[in-house]
PDB file of C-alpha atoms and ligand atoms in Angstrom:
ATOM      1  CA  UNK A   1      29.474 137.973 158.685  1.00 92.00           C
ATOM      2  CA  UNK A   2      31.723 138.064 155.654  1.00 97.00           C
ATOM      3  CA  UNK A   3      34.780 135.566 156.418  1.00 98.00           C
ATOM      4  CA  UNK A   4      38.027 134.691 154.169  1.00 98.00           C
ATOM      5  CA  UNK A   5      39.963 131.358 154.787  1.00 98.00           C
ATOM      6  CA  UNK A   6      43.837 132.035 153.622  1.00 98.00           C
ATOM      7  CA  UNK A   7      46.073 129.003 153.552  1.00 97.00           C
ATOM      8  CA  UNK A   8      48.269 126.807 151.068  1.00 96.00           C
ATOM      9  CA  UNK A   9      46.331 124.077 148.829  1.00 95.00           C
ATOM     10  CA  UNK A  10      45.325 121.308 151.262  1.00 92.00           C
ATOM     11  CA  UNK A  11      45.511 123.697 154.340  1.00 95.00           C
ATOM     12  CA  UNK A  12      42.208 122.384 155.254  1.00 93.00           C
ATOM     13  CA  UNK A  13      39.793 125.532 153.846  1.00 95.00           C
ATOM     14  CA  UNK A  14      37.725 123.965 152.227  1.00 92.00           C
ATOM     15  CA  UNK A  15      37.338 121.143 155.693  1.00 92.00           C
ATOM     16  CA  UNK A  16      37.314 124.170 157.468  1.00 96.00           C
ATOM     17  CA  UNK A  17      34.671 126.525 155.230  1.00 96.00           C
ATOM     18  CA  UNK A  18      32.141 123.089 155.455  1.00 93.00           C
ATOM     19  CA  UNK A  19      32.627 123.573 159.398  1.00 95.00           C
ATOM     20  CA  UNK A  20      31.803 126.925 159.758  1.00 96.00           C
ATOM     21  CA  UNK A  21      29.084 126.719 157.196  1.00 95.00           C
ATOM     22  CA  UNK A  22      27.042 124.508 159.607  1.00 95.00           C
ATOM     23  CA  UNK A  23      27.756 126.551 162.647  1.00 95.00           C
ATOM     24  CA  UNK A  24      27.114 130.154 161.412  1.00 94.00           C
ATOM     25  CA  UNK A  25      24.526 128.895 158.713  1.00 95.00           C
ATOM     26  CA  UNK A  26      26.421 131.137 156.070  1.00 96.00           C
ATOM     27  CA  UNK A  27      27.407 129.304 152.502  1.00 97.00           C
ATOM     28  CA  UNK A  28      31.041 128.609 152.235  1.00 97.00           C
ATOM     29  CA  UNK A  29      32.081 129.867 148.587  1.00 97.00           C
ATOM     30  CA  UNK A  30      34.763 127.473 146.776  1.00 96.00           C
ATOM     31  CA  UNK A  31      35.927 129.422 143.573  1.00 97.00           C
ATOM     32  CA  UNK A  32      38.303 126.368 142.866  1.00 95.00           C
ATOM     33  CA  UNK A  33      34.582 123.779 143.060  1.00 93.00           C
ATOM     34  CA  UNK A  34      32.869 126.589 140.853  1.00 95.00           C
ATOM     35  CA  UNK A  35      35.916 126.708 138.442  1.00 96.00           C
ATOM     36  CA  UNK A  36      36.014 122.486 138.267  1.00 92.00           C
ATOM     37  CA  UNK A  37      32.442 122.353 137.544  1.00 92.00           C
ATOM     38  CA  UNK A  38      32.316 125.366 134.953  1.00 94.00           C
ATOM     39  CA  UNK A  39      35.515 122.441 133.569  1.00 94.00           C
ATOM     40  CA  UNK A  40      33.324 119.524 134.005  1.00 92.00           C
ATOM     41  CA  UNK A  41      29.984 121.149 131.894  1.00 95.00           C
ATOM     42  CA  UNK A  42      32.540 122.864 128.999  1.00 95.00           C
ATOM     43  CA  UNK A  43      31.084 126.074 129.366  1.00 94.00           C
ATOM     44  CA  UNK A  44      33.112 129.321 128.273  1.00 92.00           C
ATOM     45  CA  UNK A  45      34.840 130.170 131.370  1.00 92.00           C
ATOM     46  CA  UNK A  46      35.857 126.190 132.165  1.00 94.00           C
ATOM     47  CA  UNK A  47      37.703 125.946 128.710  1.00 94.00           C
ATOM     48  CA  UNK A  48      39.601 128.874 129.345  1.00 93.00           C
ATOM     49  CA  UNK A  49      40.388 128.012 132.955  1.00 95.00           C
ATOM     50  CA  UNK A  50      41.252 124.505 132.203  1.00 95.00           C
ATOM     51  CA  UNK A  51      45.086 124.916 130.887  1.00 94.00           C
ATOM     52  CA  UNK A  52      45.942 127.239 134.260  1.00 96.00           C
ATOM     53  CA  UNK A  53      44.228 124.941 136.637  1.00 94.00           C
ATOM     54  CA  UNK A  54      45.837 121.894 134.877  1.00 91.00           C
ATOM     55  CA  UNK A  55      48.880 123.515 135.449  1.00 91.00           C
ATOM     56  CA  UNK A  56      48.660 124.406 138.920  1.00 91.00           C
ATOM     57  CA  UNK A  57      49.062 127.920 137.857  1.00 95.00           C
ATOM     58  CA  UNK A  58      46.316 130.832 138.919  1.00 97.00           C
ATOM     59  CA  UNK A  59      42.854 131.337 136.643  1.00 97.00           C
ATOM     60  CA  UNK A  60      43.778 134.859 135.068  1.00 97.00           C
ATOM     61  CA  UNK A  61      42.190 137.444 137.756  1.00 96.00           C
ATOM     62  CA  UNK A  62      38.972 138.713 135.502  1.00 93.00           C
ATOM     63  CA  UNK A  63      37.457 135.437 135.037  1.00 94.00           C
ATOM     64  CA  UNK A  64      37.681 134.184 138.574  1.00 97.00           C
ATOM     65  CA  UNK A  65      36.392 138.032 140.022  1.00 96.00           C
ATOM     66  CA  UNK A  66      33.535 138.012 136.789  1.00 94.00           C
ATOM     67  CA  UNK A  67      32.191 134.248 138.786  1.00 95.00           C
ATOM     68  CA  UNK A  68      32.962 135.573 142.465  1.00 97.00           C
ATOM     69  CA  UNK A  69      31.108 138.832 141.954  1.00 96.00           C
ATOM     70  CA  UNK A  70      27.802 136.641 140.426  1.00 95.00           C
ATOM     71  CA  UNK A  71      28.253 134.246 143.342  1.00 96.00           C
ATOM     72  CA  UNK A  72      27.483 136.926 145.957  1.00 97.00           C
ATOM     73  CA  UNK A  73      25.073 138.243 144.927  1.00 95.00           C
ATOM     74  CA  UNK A  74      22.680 135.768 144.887  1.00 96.00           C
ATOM     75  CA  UNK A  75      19.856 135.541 147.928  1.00 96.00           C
ATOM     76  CA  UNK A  76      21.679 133.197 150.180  1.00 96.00           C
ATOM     77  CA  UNK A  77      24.808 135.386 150.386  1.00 97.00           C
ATOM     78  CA  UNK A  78      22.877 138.211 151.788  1.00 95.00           C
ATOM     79  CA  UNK A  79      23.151 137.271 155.528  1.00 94.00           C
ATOM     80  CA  UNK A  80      26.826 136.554 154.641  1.00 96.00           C
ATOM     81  CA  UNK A  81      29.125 133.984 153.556  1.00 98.00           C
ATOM     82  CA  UNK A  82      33.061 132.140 154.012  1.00 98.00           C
ATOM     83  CA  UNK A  83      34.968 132.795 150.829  1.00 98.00           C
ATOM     84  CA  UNK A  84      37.688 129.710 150.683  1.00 97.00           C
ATOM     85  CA  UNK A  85      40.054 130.398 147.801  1.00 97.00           C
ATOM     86  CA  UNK A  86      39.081 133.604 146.813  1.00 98.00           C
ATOM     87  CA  UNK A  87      40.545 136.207 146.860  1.00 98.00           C
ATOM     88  CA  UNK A  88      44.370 134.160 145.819  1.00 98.00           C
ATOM     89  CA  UNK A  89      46.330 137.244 144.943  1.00 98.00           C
ATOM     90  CA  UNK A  90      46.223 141.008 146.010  1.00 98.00           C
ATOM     91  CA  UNK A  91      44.177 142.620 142.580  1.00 98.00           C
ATOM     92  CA  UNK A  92      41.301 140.051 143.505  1.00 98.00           C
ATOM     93  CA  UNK A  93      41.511 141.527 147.237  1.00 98.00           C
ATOM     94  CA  UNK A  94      41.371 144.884 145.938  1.00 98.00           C
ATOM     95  CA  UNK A  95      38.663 144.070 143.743  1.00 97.00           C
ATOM     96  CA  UNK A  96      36.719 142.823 146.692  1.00 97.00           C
ATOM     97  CA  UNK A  97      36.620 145.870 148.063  1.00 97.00           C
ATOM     98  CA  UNK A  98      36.561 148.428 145.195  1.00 96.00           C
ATOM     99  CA  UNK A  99      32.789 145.945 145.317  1.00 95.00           C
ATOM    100  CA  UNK A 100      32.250 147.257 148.428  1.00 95.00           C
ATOM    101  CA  UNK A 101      32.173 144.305 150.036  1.00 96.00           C
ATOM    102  CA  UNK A 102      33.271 144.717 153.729  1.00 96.00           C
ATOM    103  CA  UNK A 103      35.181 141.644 155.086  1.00 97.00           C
ATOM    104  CA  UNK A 104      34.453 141.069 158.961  1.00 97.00           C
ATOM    105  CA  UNK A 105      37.766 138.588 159.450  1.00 97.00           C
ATOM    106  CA  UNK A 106      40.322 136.432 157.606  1.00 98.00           C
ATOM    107  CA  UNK A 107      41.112 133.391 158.896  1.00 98.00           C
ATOM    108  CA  UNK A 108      44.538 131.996 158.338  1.00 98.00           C
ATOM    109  CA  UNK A 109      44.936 128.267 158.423  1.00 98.00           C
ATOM    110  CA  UNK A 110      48.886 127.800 158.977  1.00 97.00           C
ATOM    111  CA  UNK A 111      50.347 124.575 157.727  1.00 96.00           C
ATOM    112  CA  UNK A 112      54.478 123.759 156.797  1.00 95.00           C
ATOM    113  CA  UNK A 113      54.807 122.892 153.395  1.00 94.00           C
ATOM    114  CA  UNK A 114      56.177 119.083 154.237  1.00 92.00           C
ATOM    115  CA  UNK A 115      52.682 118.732 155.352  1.00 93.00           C
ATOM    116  CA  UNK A 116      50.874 119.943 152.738  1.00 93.00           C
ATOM    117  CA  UNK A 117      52.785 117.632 149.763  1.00 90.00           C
ATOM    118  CA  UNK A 118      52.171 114.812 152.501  1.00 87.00           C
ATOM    119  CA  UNK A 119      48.014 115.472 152.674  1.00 89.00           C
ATOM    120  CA  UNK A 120      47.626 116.236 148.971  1.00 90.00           C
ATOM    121  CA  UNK A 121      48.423 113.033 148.095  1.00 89.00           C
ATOM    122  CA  UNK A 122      45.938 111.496 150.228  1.00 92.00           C
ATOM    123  CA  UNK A 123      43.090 114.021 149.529  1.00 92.00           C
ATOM    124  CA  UNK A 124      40.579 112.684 147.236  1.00 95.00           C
ATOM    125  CA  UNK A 125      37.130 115.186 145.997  1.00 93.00           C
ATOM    126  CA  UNK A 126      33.709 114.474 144.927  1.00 94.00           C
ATOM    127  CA  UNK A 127      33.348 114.643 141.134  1.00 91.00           C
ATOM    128  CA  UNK A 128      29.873 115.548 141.600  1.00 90.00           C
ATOM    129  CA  UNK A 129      29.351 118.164 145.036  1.00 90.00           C
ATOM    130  CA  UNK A 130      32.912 118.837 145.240  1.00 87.00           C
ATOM    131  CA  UNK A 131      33.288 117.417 149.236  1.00 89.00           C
ATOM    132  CA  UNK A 132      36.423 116.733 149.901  1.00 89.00           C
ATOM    133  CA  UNK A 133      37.610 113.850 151.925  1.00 92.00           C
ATOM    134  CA  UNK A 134      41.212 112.144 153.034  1.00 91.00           C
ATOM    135  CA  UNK A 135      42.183 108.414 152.772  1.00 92.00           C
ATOM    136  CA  UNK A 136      43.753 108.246 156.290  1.00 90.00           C
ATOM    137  CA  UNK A 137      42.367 111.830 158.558  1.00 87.00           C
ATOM    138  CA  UNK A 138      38.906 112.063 156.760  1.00 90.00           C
ATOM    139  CA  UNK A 139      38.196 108.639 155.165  1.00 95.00           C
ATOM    140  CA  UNK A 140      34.371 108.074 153.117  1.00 97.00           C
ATOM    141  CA  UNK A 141      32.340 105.930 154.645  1.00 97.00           C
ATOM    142  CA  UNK A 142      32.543 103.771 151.320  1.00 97.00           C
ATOM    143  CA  UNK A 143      35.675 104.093 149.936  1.00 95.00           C
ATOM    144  CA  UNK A 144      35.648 106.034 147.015  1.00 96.00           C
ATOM    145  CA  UNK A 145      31.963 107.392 147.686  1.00 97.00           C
ATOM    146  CA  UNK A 146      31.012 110.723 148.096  1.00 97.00           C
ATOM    147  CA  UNK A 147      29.347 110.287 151.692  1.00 97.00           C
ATOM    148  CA  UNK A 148      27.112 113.964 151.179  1.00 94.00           C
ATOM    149  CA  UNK A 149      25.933 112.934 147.093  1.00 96.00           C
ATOM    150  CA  UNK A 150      27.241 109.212 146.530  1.00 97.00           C
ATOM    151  CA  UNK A 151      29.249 111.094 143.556  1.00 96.00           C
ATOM    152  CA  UNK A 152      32.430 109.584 142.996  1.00 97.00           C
ATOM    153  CA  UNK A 153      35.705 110.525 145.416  1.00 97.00           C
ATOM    154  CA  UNK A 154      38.897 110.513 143.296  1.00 95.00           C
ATOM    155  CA  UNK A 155      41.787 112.190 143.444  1.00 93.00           C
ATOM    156  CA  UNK A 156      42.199 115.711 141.629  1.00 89.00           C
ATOM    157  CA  UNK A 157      44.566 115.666 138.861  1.00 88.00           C
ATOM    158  CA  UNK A 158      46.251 118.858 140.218  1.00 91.00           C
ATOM    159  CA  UNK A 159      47.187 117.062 143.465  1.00 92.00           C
ATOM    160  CA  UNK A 160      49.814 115.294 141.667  1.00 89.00           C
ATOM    161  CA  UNK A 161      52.988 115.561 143.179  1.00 88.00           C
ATOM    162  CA  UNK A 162      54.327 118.005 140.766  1.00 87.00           C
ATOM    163  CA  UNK A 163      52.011 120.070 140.029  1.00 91.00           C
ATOM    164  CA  UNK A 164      51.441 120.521 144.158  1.00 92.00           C
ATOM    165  CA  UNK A 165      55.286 122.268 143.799  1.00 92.00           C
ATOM    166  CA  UNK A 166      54.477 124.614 141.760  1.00 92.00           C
ATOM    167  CA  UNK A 167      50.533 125.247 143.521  1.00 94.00           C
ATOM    168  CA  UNK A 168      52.479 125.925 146.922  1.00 95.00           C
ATOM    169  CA  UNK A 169      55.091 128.034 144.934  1.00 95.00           C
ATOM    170  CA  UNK A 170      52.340 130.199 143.692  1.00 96.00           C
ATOM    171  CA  UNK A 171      51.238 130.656 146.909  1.00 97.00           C
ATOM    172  CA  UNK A 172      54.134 131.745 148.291  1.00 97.00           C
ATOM    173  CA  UNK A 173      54.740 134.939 145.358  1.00 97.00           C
ATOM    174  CA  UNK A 174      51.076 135.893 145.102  1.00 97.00           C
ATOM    175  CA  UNK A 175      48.679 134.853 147.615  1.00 98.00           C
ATOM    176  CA  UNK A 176      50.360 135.159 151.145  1.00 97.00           C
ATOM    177  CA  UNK A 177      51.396 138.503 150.536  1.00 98.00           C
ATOM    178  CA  UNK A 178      47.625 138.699 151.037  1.00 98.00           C
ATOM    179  CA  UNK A 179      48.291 138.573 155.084  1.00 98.00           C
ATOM    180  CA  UNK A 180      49.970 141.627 155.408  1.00 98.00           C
ATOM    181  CA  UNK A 181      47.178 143.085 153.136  1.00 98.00           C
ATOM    182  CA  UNK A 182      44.496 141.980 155.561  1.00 98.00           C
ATOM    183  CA  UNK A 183      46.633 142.319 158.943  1.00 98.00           C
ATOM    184  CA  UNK A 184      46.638 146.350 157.954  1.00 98.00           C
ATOM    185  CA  UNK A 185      43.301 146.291 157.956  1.00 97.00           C
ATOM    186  CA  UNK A 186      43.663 144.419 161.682  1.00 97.00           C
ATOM    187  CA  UNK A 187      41.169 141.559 160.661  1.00 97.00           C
ATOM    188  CA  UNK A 188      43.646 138.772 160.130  1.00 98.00           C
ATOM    189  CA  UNK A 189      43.571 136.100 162.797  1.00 97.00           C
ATOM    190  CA  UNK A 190      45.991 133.082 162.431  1.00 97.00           C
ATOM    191  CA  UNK A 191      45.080 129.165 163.877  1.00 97.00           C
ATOM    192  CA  UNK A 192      48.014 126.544 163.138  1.00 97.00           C
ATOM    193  CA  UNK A 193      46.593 123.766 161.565  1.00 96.00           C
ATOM    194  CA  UNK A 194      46.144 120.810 164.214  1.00 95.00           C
ATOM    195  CA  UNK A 195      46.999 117.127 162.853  1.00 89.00           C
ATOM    196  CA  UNK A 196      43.046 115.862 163.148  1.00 90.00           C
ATOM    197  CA  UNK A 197      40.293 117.829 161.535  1.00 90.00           C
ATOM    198  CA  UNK A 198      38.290 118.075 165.010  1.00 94.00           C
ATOM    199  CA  UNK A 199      41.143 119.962 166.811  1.00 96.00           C
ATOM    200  CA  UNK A 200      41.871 122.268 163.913  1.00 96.00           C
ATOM    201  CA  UNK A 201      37.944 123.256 164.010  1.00 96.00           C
ATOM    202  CA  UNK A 202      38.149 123.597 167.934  1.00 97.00           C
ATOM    203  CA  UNK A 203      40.523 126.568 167.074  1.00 97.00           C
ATOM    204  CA  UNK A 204      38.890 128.021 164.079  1.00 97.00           C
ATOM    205  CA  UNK A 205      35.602 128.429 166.069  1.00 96.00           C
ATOM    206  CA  UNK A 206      37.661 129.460 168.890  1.00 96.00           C
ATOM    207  CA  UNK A 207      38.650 131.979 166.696  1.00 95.00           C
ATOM    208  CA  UNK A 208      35.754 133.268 165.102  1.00 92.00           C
ATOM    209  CA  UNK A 209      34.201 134.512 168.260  1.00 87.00           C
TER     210      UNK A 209
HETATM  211  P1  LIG B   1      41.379 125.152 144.825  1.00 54.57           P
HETATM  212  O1  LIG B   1      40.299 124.129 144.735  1.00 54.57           O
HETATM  213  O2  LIG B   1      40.991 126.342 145.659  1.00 54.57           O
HETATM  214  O3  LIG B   1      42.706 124.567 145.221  1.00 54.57           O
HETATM  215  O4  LIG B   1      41.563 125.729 143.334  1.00 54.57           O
HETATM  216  C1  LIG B   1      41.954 124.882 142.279  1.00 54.57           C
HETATM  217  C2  LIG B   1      42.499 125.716 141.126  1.00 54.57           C
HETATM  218  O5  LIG B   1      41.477 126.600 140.653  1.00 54.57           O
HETATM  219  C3  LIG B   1      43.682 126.607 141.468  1.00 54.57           C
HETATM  220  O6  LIG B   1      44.920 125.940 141.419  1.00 54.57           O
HETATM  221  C4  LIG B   1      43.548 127.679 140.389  1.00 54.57           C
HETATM  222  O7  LIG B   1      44.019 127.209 139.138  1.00 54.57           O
HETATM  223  C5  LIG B   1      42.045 127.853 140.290  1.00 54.57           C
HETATM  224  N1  LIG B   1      41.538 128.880 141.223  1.00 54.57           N
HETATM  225  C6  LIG B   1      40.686 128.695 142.283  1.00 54.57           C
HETATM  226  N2  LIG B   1      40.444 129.863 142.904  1.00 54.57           N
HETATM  227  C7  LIG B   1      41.157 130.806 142.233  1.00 54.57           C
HETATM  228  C8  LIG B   1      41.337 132.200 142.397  1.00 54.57           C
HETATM  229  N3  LIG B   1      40.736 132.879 143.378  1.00 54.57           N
HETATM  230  N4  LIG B   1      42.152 132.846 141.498  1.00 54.57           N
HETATM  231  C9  LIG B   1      42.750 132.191 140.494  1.00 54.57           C
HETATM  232  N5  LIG B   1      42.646 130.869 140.297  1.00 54.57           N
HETATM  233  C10 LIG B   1      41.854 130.180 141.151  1.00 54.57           C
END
C-alpha cells in the first residue's frame, strides 16, 4: 500500500504518518525530516536547501524528487510506504508517477488556517529522530525530551509566526491544487482534522480501510 498524507504545515501528517506506520507496518517517509537532517550533517543537498526551508519557501523540485526517488527504493519500502510531505506541488506528483510508482490513496488531513498558526506555535521536534510532539495536545513525557531517542524537543525555526504565513501561503498556490490532481484519479479521501490526536487517528484509520 502506497499512501500520501496532503495537508497544511502542522495538519497533523507527520502525527498521523507515525500512526499508520504502526498499524500497517509500512515506513512513513518525511522529506521535510530527511531535508533537516541532510541541514543538520552539511552535506550538499542541506546547504542548498537551507535558504528555502529557512524561508518557509519550497526546496527547488529536483533536489527534493533526486532524495524521494533514493528513499524508495530501499528494502523496507518494498511492501509499501506513507509519503508525508512529498509530493508538495504538482511536477513532484507527476514525477511520482512518470517513476511508475502507483499510489493506492491520498489522505487529506483538513484543518482552517486559524488552527494551524495556533498549533505551530506549540509544536516542538526532535533534533535528533525528528518526532514531533505539542506542548499542550501531545506533551513529552520530560519536557523538552524526545520521548522515542531522548534527543532534544525544540521548536523549529520555521514555525515562527512569520514564516508559518508565508508556509500556509505556499500551500495554498502550489500544493492543494494537488487534490484535484489526485481526486481525478478518484483516490483522494478527505478526514477533518479532530481537536485531539486520538480522534483524528480514529478517522484516518477509518479511512484507510
Ligand atoms: P515539513 O517538515 O514537511 O513541514 O517540511 C519543512 C520544509 O522542508 C518545507 O517548508 C520545505 O522548505 C522543505 N520541504 C519538505 N518537503 C518538501 C517537498 N516535497 N518539496 C519542496 N520542499 C520541501
Amino acid at each position: 500500500m502506497n499512501l500520501i498524507l496532503l495537508g497544511a504545515p502542522g495538519a497533523g501528517k507527520g502525527t498521523q504518518a507515525e500512526v499508520i506506520c504502526d498499524n500497517l507496518k509500512i515506513p512513513a517517509i518525511s522529506t521535510g525530516n530527511m531535508l533537516r537532517e541532510a541541514v543538520k550533517n552539511g552535506t550538499k543537498c542541506g546547504l542548498e536547501a537551507k535558504s528555502y526551508m529557512d524561508s518557509g519557501a519550497l526546496v527547488p523540485d529536483e533536489v527534493v524528487i533526486g532524495i524521494l526517488k533514493d528513499r524508495i527504493s530501499e528494502e523496507d519500502c518494498k511492501d509499501g510506504y506513507i509519503l508525508d510531505g512529498f509530493p508538495r506541488t504538482v511536477p513532484q506528483a507527476e514525477a511520482l508517477d512518470s517513476m511508475g510508482v502507483k499510489i493506492d490513496k491520498v489522505l487529506e488531513i483538513a484543518v482552517a488556517d486559524e488552527t494551524i498558526t495556533q498549533r505551530l506555535s506549540g509544536r516542538r521536534v526532535c533534533e535528533d529522530c525528528g518526532n514531533s510532539y505539542h506542548i499542550d495536545f501531545k506533551p513529552t513525557k520530560v519536557e523538552g525530551v524526545c520521548d522515542k531517542c531522548g534527543g532534544k524537543a525544540v521548536q523549529r525555526k520555521d514555525d515562527a509566526p512569520e514564516t508559518v504565513l508565508s508556509r500556509l501561503k505556499t500551500y495554498h498556490e502550489l500544493t492543494a491544487p494537488l487534490k484535484d490532481f489526485y481526486a481525478a484519479k478518484g483516490i483522494l479521501v478527505t478526514v477533518e482534522g479532530q481537536d485531539t490526536v486520538e480522534d483524528t487517528s480514529k478517522l484516518v484509520l477509518e479511512a484507510l480501510k
